[in-house]
Short mmCIF file of C-alpha atoms in Angstrom, two decimals:
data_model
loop_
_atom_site.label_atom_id
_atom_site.label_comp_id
_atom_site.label_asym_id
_atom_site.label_seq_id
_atom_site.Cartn_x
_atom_site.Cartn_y
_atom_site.Cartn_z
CA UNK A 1 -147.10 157.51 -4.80
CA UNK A 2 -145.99 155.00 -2.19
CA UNK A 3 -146.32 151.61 -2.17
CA UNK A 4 -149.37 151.38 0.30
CA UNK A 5 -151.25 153.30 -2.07
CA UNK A 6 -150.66 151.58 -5.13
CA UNK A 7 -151.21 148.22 -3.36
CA UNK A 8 -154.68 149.56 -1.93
CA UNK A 9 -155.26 150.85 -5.88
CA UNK A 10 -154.66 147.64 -7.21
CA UNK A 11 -157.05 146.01 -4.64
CA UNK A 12 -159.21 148.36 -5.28
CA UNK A 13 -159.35 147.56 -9.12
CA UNK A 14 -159.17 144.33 -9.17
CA UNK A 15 -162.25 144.63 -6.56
CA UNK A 16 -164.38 146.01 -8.88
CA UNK A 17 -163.09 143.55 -12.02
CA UNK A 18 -164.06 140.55 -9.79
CA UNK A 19 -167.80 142.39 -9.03
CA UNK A 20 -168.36 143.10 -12.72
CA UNK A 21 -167.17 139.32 -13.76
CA UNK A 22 -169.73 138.31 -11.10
CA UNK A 23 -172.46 140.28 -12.53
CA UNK A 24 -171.90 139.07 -16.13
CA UNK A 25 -170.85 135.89 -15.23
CA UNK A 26 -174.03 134.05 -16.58
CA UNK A 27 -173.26 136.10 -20.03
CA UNK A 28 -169.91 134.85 -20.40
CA UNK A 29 -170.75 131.59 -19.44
CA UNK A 30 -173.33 130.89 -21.92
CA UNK A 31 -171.00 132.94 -24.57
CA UNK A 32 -168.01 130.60 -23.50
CA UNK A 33 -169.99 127.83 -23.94
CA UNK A 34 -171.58 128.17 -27.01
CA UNK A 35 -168.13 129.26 -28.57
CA UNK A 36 -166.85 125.86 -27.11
CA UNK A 37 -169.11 124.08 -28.63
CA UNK A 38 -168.76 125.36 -31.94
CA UNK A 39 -164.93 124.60 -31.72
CA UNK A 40 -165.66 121.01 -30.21
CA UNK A 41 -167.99 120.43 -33.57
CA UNK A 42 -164.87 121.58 -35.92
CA UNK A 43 -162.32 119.56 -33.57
CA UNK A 44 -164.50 116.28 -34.00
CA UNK A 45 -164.91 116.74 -37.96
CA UNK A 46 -161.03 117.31 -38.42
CA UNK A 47 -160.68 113.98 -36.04
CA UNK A 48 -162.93 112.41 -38.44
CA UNK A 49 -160.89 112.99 -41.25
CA UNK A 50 -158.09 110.96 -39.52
CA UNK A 51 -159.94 108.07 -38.04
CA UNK A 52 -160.04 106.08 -41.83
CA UNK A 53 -156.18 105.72 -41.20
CA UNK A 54 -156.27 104.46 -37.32
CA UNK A 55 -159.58 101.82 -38.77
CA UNK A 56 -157.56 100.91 -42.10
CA UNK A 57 -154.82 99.78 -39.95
CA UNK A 58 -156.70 98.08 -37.39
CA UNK A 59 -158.15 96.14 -40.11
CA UNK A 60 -155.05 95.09 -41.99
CA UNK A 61 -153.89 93.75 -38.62
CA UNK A 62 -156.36 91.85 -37.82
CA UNK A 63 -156.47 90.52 -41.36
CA UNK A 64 -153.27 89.43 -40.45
CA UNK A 65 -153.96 87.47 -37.25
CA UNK A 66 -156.63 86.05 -39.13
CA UNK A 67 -154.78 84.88 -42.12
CA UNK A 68 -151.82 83.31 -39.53
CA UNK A 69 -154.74 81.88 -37.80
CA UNK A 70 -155.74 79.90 -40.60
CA UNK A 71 -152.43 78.89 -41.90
CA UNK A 72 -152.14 75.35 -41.46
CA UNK A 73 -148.28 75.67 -41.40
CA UNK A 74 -148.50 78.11 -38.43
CA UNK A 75 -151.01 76.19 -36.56
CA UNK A 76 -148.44 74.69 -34.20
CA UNK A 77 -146.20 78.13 -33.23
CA UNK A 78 -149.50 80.33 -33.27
CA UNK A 79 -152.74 79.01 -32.03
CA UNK A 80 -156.26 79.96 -31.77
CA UNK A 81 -155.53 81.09 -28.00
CA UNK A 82 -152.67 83.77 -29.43
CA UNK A 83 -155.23 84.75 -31.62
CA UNK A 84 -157.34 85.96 -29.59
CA UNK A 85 -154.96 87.25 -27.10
CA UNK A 86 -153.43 89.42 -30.36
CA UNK A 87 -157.08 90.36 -31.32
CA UNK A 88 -158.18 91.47 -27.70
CA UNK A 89 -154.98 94.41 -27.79
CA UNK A 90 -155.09 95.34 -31.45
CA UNK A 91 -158.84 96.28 -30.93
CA UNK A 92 -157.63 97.81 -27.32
CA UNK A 93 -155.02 99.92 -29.40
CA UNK A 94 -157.45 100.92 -31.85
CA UNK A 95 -159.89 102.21 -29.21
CA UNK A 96 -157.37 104.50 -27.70
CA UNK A 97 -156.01 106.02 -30.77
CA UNK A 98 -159.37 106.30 -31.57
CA UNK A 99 -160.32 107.93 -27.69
CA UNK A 100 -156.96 110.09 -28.16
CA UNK A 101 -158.19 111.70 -31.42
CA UNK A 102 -161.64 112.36 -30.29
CA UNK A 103 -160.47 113.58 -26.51
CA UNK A 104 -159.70 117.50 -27.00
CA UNK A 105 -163.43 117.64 -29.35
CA UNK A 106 -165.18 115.66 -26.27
CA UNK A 107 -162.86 117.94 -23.57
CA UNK A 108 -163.94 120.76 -25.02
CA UNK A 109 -167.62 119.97 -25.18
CA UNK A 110 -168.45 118.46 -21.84
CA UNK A 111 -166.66 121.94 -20.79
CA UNK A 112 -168.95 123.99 -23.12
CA UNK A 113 -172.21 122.23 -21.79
CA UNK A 114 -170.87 122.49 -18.08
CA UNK A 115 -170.54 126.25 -18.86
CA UNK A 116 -174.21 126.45 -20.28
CA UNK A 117 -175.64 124.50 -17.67
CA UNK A 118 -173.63 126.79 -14.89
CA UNK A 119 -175.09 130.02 -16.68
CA UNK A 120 -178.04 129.04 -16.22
CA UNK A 121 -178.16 127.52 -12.43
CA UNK A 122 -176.93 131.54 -11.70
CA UNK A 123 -180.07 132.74 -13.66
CA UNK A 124 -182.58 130.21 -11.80
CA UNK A 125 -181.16 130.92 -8.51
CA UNK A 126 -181.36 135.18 -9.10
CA UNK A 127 -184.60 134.87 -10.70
CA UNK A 128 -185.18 132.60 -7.27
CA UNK A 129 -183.82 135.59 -4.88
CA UNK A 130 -185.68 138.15 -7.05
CA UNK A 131 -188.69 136.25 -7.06
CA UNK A 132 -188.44 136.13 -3.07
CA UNK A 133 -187.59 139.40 -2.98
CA UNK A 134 -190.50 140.85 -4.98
CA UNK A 135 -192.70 138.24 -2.69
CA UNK A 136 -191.79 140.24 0.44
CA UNK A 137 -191.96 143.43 -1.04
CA UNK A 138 -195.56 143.20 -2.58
CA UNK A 139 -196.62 141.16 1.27
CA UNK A 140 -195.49 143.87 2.89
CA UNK A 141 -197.20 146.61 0.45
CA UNK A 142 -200.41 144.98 0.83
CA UNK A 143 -199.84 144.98 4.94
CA UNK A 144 -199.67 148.79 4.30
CA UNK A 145 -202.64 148.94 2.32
CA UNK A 146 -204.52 147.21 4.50
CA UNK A 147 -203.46 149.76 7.47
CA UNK A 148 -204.05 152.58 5.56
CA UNK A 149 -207.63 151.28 4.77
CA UNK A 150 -208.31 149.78 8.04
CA UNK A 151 -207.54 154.12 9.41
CA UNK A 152 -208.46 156.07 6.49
CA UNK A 153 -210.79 154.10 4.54
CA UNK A 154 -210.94 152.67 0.84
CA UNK A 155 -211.79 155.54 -0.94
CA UNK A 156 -208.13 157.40 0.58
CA UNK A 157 -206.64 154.56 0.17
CA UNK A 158 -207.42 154.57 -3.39
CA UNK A 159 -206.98 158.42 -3.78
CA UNK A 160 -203.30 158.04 -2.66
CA UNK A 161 -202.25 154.80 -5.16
CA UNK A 162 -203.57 156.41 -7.54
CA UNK A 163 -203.21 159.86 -7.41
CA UNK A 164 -207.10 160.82 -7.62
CA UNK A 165 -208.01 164.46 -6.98
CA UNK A 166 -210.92 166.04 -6.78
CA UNK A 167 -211.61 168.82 -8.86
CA UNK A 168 -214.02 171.43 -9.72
CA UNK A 169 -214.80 171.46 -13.25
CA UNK A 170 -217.11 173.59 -15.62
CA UNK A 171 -219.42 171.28 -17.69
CA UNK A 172 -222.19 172.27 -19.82
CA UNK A 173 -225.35 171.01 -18.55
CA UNK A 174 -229.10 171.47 -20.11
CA UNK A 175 -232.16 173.17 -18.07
CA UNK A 176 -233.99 170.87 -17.69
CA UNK A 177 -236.84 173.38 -18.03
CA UNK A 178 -235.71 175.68 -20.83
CA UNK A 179 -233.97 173.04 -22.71
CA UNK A 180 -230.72 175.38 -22.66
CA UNK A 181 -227.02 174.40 -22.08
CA UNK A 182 -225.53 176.53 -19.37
CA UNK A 183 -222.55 175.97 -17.41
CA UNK A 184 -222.36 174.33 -14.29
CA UNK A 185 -219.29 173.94 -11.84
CA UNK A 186 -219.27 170.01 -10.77
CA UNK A 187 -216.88 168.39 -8.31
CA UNK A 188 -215.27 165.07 -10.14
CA UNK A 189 -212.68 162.77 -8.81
CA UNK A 190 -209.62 163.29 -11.84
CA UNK A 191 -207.20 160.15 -12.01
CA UNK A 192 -203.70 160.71 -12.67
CA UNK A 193 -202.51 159.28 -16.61
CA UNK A 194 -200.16 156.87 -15.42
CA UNK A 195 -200.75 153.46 -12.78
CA UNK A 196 -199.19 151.37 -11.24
CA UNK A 197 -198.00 147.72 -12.88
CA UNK A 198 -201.38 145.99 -12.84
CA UNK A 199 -204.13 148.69 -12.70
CA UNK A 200 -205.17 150.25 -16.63
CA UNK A 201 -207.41 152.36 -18.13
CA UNK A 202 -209.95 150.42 -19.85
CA UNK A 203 -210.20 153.10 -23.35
CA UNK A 204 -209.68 153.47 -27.04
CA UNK A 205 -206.08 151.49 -26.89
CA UNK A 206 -207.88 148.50 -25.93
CA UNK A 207 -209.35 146.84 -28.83
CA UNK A 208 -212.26 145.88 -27.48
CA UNK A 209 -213.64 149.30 -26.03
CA UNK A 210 -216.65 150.76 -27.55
CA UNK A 211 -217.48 154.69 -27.19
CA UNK A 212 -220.68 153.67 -24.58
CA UNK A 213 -220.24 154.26 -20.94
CA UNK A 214 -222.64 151.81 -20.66
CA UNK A 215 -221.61 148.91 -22.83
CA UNK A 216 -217.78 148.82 -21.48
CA UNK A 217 -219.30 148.20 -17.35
CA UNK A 218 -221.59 145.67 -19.09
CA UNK A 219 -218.69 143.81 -21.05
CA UNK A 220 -216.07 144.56 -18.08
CA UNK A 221 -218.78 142.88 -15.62
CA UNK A 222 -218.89 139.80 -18.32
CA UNK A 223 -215.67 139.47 -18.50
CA UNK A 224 -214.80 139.49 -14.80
CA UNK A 225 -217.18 136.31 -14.31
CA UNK A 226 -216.30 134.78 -17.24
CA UNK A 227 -212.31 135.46 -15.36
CA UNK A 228 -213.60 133.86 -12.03
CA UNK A 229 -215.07 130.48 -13.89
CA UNK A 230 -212.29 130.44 -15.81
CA UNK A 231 -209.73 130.34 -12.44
CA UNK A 232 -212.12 128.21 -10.55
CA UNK A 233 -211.64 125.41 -13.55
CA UNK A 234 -208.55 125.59 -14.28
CA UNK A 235 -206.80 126.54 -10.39
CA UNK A 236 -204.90 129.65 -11.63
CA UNK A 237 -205.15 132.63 -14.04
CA UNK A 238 -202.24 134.40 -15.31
CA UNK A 239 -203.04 138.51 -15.56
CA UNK A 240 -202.09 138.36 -19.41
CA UNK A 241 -204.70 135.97 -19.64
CA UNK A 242 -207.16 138.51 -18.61
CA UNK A 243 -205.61 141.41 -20.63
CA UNK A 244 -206.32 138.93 -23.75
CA UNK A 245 -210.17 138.86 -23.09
CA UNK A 246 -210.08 142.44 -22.24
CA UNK A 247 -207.57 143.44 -25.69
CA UNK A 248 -204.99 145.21 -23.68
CA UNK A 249 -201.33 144.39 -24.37
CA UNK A 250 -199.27 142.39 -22.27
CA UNK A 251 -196.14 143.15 -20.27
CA UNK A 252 -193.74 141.33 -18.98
CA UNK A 253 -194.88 141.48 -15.60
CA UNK A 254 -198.71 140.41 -16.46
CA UNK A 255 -197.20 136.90 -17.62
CA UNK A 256 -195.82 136.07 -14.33
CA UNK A 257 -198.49 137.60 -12.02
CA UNK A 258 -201.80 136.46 -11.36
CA UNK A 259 -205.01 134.72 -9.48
CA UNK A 260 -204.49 130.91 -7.32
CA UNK A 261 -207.58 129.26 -6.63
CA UNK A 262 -208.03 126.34 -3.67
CA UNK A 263 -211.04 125.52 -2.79
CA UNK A 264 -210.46 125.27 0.57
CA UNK A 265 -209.41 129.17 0.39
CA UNK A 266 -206.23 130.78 -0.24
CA UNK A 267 -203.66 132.42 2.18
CA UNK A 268 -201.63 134.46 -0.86
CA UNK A 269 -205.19 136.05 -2.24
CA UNK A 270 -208.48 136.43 -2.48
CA UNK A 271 -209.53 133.48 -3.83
CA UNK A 272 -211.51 135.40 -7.05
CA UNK A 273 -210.68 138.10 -9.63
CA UNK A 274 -211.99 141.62 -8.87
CA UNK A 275 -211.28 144.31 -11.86
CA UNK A 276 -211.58 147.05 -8.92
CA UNK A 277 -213.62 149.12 -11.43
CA UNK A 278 -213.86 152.65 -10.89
CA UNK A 279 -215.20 155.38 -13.23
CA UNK A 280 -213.28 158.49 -12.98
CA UNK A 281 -212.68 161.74 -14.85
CA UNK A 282 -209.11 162.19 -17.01
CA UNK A 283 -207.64 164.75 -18.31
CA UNK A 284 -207.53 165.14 -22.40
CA UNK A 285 -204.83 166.74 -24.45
CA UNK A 286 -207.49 169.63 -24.95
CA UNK A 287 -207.33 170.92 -21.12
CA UNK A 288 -210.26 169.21 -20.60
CA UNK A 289 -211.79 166.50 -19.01
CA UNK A 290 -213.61 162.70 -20.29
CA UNK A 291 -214.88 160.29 -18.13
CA UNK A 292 -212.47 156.94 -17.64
CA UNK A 293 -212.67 153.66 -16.29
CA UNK A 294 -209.89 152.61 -14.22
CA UNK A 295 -209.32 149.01 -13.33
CA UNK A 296 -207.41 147.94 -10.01
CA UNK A 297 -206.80 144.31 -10.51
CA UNK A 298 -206.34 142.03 -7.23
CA UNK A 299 -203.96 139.74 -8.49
CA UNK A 300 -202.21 137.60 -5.73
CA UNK A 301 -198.42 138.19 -7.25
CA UNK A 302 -196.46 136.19 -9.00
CA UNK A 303 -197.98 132.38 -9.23
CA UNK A 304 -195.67 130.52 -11.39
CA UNK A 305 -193.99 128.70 -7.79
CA UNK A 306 -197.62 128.42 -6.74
CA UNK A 307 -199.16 126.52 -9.64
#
């Protein structure tokens, strides 16, 4: 191995240390920090158990200038004015000693905060970037969207998001003039089991689902007004907010996406919250098939810079 290669090695390692230290630099910075800080707190309470000595001898000094201040036999060789001049440096002296035992503790700690409050500039300003990032990705979805409905038309455009087929399926149906059950082959539009972040299935893992068709639109229909009051008073509306009054569990993403509401209207949205209800068919564990309500929220994106 020559020595171009090991030198283009080296760089090469050292490339990737300095990438990976970049990456993890808020980690060791608040891990630094918090280590420092610990070791600034036993530094201090060691140089505590030194400072009676420095404060027992300040105070037997100036005892001293005291007492020779007072001595009448004294009064001509040391006056009042020497006094005070001796005062003014032994309380000088003291301060230092005092400023030199505490100086590695208070080092070390305004380095350990520095380090905490550096860790977490670097998260604000990637959280920033991601935040921007995520902006322009979901503006530029919903530019698609729109395309794709402005050609094709809602319903494709909600076939492709979220995978909706239709299929034939064999249901058993009753003659309505013998009173029988026969089967009968029906077309039905089947959603796929998994969405996208916002959109859910409104069903028996949300607690407040009942087994009646019926009584879900009625309480989802509720529920979206109550939702649109509830962002015209208070200006914004957070997604996990509306998961709450619907008793679906919140992700991380629902907590910083959501609904802004101006009254003069809104550029990022809507202006109101639409569920996007849509009662499809899914597929059971069986084979078979059970009708579904789908909901397609149209949150705005995230809102927490908006508020």
């Amino acid at each position: 191995m020559n020595k171009n290669e090991i030198v283009k090695k080296a760089s090469s390692a050292l490339g990737k240390v300095n990438i990976k230290l970049r990456k993890h630099s808020p980690e060791l910075l608040i891990a630094a920090g918090v280590v420092g800080t610990v070791v600034s707190t036993v530094l201090a309470c060691k140089a505590t158990t030194k400072l009676s000595t420095i404060l027992d001898e300040s105070k037997g000094n100036i005892e001293t200038i005291h007492k020779c201040e007072n001595d009448k036999e004294m009064e001509e060789r040391y006056s009042q004015e020497d006094a005070k001049k001796d005062l003014a440096i032994v309380y000088i002296q003291t301060g230092v000693k005092i400023a030199k035992l505490y100086a590695p503790a208070v080092v070390l700690g305004t380095i350990s905060i520095a380090g905490i409050v550096a860790s977490n500039n670097i998260l604000r300003k990637r959280n920033v970037a991601l935040a921007a990032a995520y902006a322009t990705v979901d503006k530029s979805f919903k530019e698609y969207r729109s395309r794709v409905v402005e050609r094709f038309g809602d319903d494709v455009d909600k076939e492709l998001r979220y995978n909706i087929k239709a299929k034939k399926i064999e249901e058993m149906i009753k003659d309505p003039e013998s009173g029988k059950e026969k089967k009968s082959k029906t077309t039905v539009n089947v959603a796929a089991p998994t969405v996208d972040d916002y959109a859910r299935f409104f069903d028996k893992t949300c607690r407040h689902y009942e087994e009646n068709m019926n009584y879900d639109l009625m309480l989802l229909r509720s529920q979206q007004q109550l939702a649109n009051d509830k962002l015209v008073a208070d200006g914004f509306l957070f997604l996990s907010d509306v998961y709450d009054m619907l008793g679906i569990t919140r992700t991380k993403m629902s907590q910083s996406v959501g609904w802004i509401y101006k009254p003069d209207g809104n550029s990022n949205g809507d202006n109101f919250v639409d569920f996007g209800v849509m009662v499809v068919k899914r597929e059971t564990e069986d084979g078979g098939y059970e009708d579904a309500i789908l909901m397609n929220f149209n949150v705005d994106g995230p809102i927490l810079d908006l508020i």
